[in-house]
CSV table of C-alpha atoms in Angstrom, one decimal:
chain,number,residue,atom,x,y,z
P,1,GLU,CA,-10.5,20.2,-2.2
P,2,THR,CA,-8.7,19.7,-5.4
P,3,GLY,CA,-7.6,16.2,-6.4
P,4,VAL,CA,-4.4,15.0,-8.0
P,5,THR,CA,-3.8,16.4,-11.5
P,6,GLN,CA,-1.4,15.2,-14.0
P,7,SER,CA,-0.1,16.5,-17.3
P,8,PRO,CA,0.1,15.8,-20.1
P,9,THR,CA,-2.6,13.3,-20.4
P,10,HIS,CA,-1.2,11.7,-23.5
P,11,LEU,CA,2.1,11.9,-25.3
P,12,ILE,CA,4.1,10.2,-28.0
P,13,LYS,CA,7.9,10.0,-28.0
P,14,THR,CA,10.5,8.1,-29.9
P,15,ARG,CA,13.1,5.8,-28.6
P,16,GLY,CA,16.1,7.6,-27.0
P,17,GLN,CA,14.2,10.8,-26.2
P,18,GLN,CA,13.5,12.2,-22.8
P,19,VAL,CA,10.2,12.9,-21.2
P,20,THR,CA,9.0,15.0,-18.2
P,21,LEU,CA,5.6,14.2,-16.5
P,22,ARG,CA,4.1,16.5,-14.0
P,23,CYS,CA,1.8,16.1,-11.0
P,24,SER,CA,0.0,18.4,-8.6
P,25,SER,CA,-0.8,16.6,-5.3
P,26,GLN,CA,-4.1,16.8,-3.5
P,27,SER,CA,-4.5,19.6,-1.0
P,28,GLY,CA,-3.1,18.6,2.4
P,29,HIS,CA,-1.0,15.8,1.0
P,30,ASN,CA,2.8,16.0,1.5
P,31,THR,CA,3.9,12.8,-0.1
P,32,VAL,CA,4.0,11.9,-3.8
P,33,SER,CA,4.5,8.4,-5.3
P,34,TRP,CA,4.9,7.5,-8.9
P,35,TYR,CA,3.7,4.3,-10.5
P,36,GLN,CA,4.1,2.7,-13.9
P,37,GLN,CA,1.1,0.7,-15.1
P,38,ALA,CA,1.6,-1.4,-18.3
P,39,LEU,CA,-1.5,-2.6,-20.1
P,40,GLY,CA,-3.3,-5.3,-18.2
P,41,GLN,CA,-1.0,-5.1,-15.2
P,42,GLY,CA,-1.0,-3.6,-11.7
P,43,PRO,CA,0.7,-0.4,-10.9
P,44,GLN,CA,4.5,-0.8,-10.3
P,45,PHE,CA,6.1,1.4,-7.7
P,46,ILE,CA,8.8,3.7,-9.2
P,47,PHE,CA,9.6,6.0,-6.2
P,48,GLN,CA,8.2,8.2,-3.5
P,49,TYR,CA,9.0,11.8,-2.5
P,50,TYR,CA,8.6,13.3,0.9
P,51,ARG,CA,9.9,16.7,1.9
P,52,GLU,CA,11.5,17.1,-1.5
P,53,GLU,CA,13.6,14.0,-1.1
P,54,GLU,CA,13.3,10.6,-2.6
P,55,ASN,CA,12.6,8.3,0.4
P,56,GLY,CA,11.9,5.0,-1.4
P,57,ARG,CA,12.5,3.5,-4.8
P,58,GLY,CA,11.2,0.4,-6.6
P,59,ASN,CA,13.1,-1.7,-9.2
P,60,PHE,CA,13.6,1.0,-11.8
P,61,PRO,CA,16.9,2.1,-13.4
P,62,PRO,CA,18.5,5.5,-12.7
P,63,ARG,CA,17.2,6.9,-15.9
P,64,PHE,CA,13.9,7.3,-14.0
P,65,SER,CA,14.3,10.3,-11.8
P,66,GLY,CA,12.1,12.7,-10.1
P,67,LEU,CA,11.7,15.9,-8.2
P,68,GLN,CA,9.3,17.3,-5.5
P,69,PHE,CA,8.8,21.0,-5.1
P,70,PRO,CA,8.1,23.0,-2.0
P,71,ASN,CA,4.4,23.1,-2.9
P,72,TYR,CA,4.5,19.2,-2.9
P,73,SER,CA,4.0,19.0,-6.7
P,74,SER,CA,6.3,16.6,-8.5
P,75,GLU,CA,7.9,15.7,-11.7
P,76,LEU,CA,8.9,12.3,-13.2
P,77,ASN,CA,11.7,12.4,-15.7
P,78,VAL,CA,12.6,9.5,-17.9
P,79,ASN,CA,15.8,9.6,-20.0
P,80,ALA,CA,16.8,7.4,-23.0
P,81,LEU,CA,13.3,6.2,-23.6
P,82,GLU,CA,12.9,2.5,-24.5
P,83,LEU,CA,9.9,0.9,-26.2
P,84,ASP,CA,9.1,-0.9,-22.9
P,85,ASP,CA,8.6,2.4,-21.2
P,86,SER,CA,5.2,2.7,-23.0
P,87,ALA,CA,2.7,2.7,-20.2
P,88,LEU,CA,0.3,4.7,-18.1
P,89,TYR,CA,2.3,6.7,-15.5
P,90,LEU,CA,0.3,7.3,-12.4
P,91,CYS,CA,1.0,9.9,-9.7
P,92,ALA,CA,-0.5,9.4,-6.3
P,93,SER,CA,-0.4,11.7,-3.3
P,94,SER,CA,-0.8,10.8,0.3
P,95,SER,CA,-0.2,11.9,3.9
P,96,LEU,CA,0.5,10.2,7.1
P,97,ALA,CA,-2.5,11.8,8.6
P,98,GLY,CA,-4.6,10.2,5.9
P,99,ALA,CA,-3.2,6.7,6.8
P,100,ASN,CA,-1.1,6.8,3.6
P,101,VAL,CA,-4.1,6.1,1.5
P,102,LEU,CA,-3.1,6.8,-2.1
P,103,THR,CA,-5.1,9.3,-4.1
P,104,PHE,CA,-4.3,8.8,-7.8
P,105,GLY,CA,-4.4,11.2,-10.7
P,106,ALA,CA,-5.8,10.2,-14.0
P,107,GLY,CA,-2.4,9.4,-15.3
P,108,SER,CA,-0.2,10.3,-18.3
P,109,ARG,CA,-0.3,7.8,-21.2
P,110,LEU,CA,3.2,7.5,-22.7
P,111,THR,CA,3.7,5.8,-26.0
P,112,VAL,CA,7.3,5.2,-27.2
P,113,LEU,CA,7.8,4.5,-30.9
D,1,GLY,CA,11.4,-9.1,-2.1
D,2,GLN,CA,7.8,-8.8,-1.3
D,3,GLN,CA,5.3,-10.1,-3.9
D,4,VAL,CA,1.6,-9.7,-4.0
D,5,MET,CA,-0.4,-12.1,-6.0
D,6,GLN,CA,-4.1,-12.0,-7.0
D,7,ILE,CA,-6.4,-14.6,-8.4
D,8,PRO,CA,-8.3,-15.0,-10.5
D,9,GLN,CA,-6.9,-12.7,-13.3
D,10,TYR,CA,-10.3,-12.4,-14.9
D,11,GLN,CA,-13.9,-13.1,-13.7
D,12,HIS,CA,-17.0,-12.9,-15.8
D,13,VAL,CA,-20.3,-13.1,-14.0
D,14,GLN,CA,-24.0,-12.7,-14.7
D,15,GLU,CA,-25.5,-9.8,-13.0
D,16,GLY,CA,-26.8,-10.9,-9.6
D,17,GLU,CA,-24.1,-13.5,-9.1
D,18,ASP,CA,-21.4,-13.2,-6.4
D,19,PHE,CA,-17.8,-12.4,-7.0
D,20,THR,CA,-14.6,-13.0,-5.0
D,21,THR,CA,-11.0,-12.1,-5.6
D,22,TYR,CA,-8.1,-13.3,-3.5
D,23,CYS,CA,-4.9,-11.6,-2.6
D,24,ASN,CA,-1.8,-13.4,-1.2
D,25,SER,CA,1.5,-11.9,-0.1
D,26,SER,CA,4.8,-13.6,0.2
D,27,THR,CA,5.5,-11.7,3.4
D,28,THR,CA,3.6,-10.4,6.4
D,29,LEU,CA,1.9,-7.1,5.7
D,30,SER,CA,1.5,-4.2,8.0
D,31,ASN,CA,-1.8,-3.3,6.3
D,32,ILE,CA,-3.6,-4.0,3.0
D,33,GLN,CA,-5.6,-1.7,0.8
D,34,TRP,CA,-8.0,-2.3,-2.0
D,35,TYR,CA,-8.5,-0.2,-5.0
D,36,LYS,CA,-10.9,-0.3,-8.0
D,37,GLN,CA,-10.0,0.9,-11.5
D,38,ARG,CA,-12.8,1.4,-14.0
D,39,PRO,CA,-12.0,0.8,-17.6
D,40,GLY,CA,-10.0,3.7,-18.9
D,41,GLY,CA,-9.7,5.2,-15.4
D,42,HIS,CA,-7.3,5.3,-12.5
D,43,PRO,CA,-7.3,3.3,-9.2
D,44,VAL,CA,-9.6,4.6,-6.6
D,45,PHE,CA,-9.3,3.7,-2.9
D,46,LEU,CA,-11.9,1.4,-1.5
D,47,ILE,CA,-10.7,0.4,1.9
D,48,GLN,CA,-7.8,-0.3,4.2
D,49,LEU,CA,-7.5,-3.3,6.6
D,50,VAL,CA,-4.9,-3.2,9.4
D,51,LYS,CA,-5.8,-5.8,12.1
D,52,SER,CA,-5.3,-9.5,11.9
D,53,GLY,CA,-8.5,-11.2,11.0
D,54,GLU,CA,-10.3,-7.9,10.3
D,55,VAL,CA,-13.5,-7.9,8.4
D,56,LYS,CA,-15.1,-4.7,6.9
D,57,LYS,CA,-18.2,-4.2,4.9
D,58,GLN,CA,-19.2,-1.6,2.5
D,59,LYS,CA,-22.8,-2.2,1.3
D,60,ARG,CA,-22.4,-5.3,-0.9
D,61,LEU,CA,-18.7,-5.5,-0.6
D,62,THR,CA,-17.0,-7.5,2.2
D,63,PHE,CA,-13.2,-7.3,2.8
D,64,GLN,CA,-11.2,-9.7,4.9
D,65,PHE,CA,-7.6,-9.7,6.2
D,66,GLY,CA,-6.2,-13.0,7.1
D,67,GLU,CA,-5.1,-14.0,10.6
D,68,ALA,CA,-1.4,-14.2,9.5
D,69,LYS,CA,-1.7,-10.8,7.7
D,70,LYS,CA,-0.5,-12.4,4.5
D,71,ASN,CA,-3.8,-12.8,2.6
D,72,SER,CA,-7.0,-10.9,1.9
D,73,SER,CA,-10.2,-11.2,0.0
D,74,LEU,CA,-12.9,-9.0,-1.5
D,75,HIS,CA,-16.3,-10.5,-1.9
D,76,ILE,CA,-19.1,-8.8,-3.8
D,77,THR,CA,-22.7,-10.0,-3.2
D,78,ALA,CA,-25.2,-9.8,-6.1
D,79,THR,CA,-23.0,-8.0,-8.6
D,80,GLN,CA,-24.3,-5.1,-10.6
D,81,THR,CA,-23.1,-3.7,-13.9
D,82,THR,CA,-21.6,-0.7,-11.9
D,83,ASP,CA,-19.2,-3.2,-10.3
D,84,VAL,CA,-17.3,-3.6,-13.6
D,85,GLY,CA,-13.6,-2.8,-13.3
D,86,THR,CA,-10.3,-4.2,-12.1
D,87,TYR,CA,-9.9,-4.7,-8.4
D,88,PHE,CA,-6.4,-4.4,-7.0
D,89,CYS,CA,-5.0,-5.3,-3.6
D,90,ALA,CA,-1.9,-3.4,-2.4
D,91,GLY,CA,0.1,-4.0,0.7
D,92,ARG,CA,3.1,-2.7,2.6
D,93,GLU,CA,5.6,-4.6,4.7
D,94,ARG,CA,6.2,-3.3,8.2
D,95,GLY,CA,9.2,-1.0,8.0
D,96,ASP,CA,8.7,-0.3,4.3
D,97,GLU,CA,6.0,2.3,4.6
D,98,TRP,CA,6.9,3.9,1.3
D,99,ASP,CA,6.7,0.7,-0.7
D,100,MET,CA,3.1,-0.1,-1.6
D,101,ARG,CA,3.1,-3.3,-3.7
D,102,PHE,CA,0.1,-3.9,-6.0
D,103,GLY,CA,-1.2,-7.2,-7.2
D,104,ALA,CA,-1.9,-7.7,-10.9
D,105,GLY,CA,-5.6,-7.2,-10.3
D,106,THR,CA,-8.7,-9.1,-11.0
D,107,ARG,CA,-10.7,-7.9,-13.9
D,108,LEU,CA,-14.5,-8.2,-13.4
D,109,THR,CA,-17.0,-8.1,-16.2
D,110,VAL,CA,-20.7,-8.3,-15.5
D,111,LYS,CA,-23.2,-9.4,-18.1
D,112,PRO,CA,-26.6,-7.8,-17.6
């Protein structure tokens, strides 16, 4: 069984630019959640996708958006990047059958200059 | 809204000493999960507790869920250098199954 894979692993952007991060969920998982983890902090919930629809969102502005595709993979898009967006972005897949236990990918490290 | 707090923020122990991290929620949780993140790594699931007062053990690790389902603890007996990392608790409120709130974590370092 394949785990959660994320791309790219590292990227550098400048303020005002846009970024797209990608995630392939673990086999058998139909739900994808995205988290932002700043240095030294716990993961902060951004949003969750199930059946290609956003079914929950944390305290993040609308410039954070996402997609889920029929194969359960997902994208996180961030527009108008700000310096504070610099963080590790973690994708986690889960399933109800798996008791909603989160399986995390290795993350995408975003640096905004 | 729901907040999950963890203490201590850091813990440095000598190898062989015990370690405990505590997790407290401002609201009643439907369940609580614990994750471990090694330096430079990503969170990895350790365990889930669902029942009030539940206690689970994994070798040297003991997890407890409070009677009111608002607090939890992780205790490691006789720490080893392989225990190094940050331990996070994460919980959901009943009815908010999509909103998993993580604590800030307890960073454990172990001196050999």
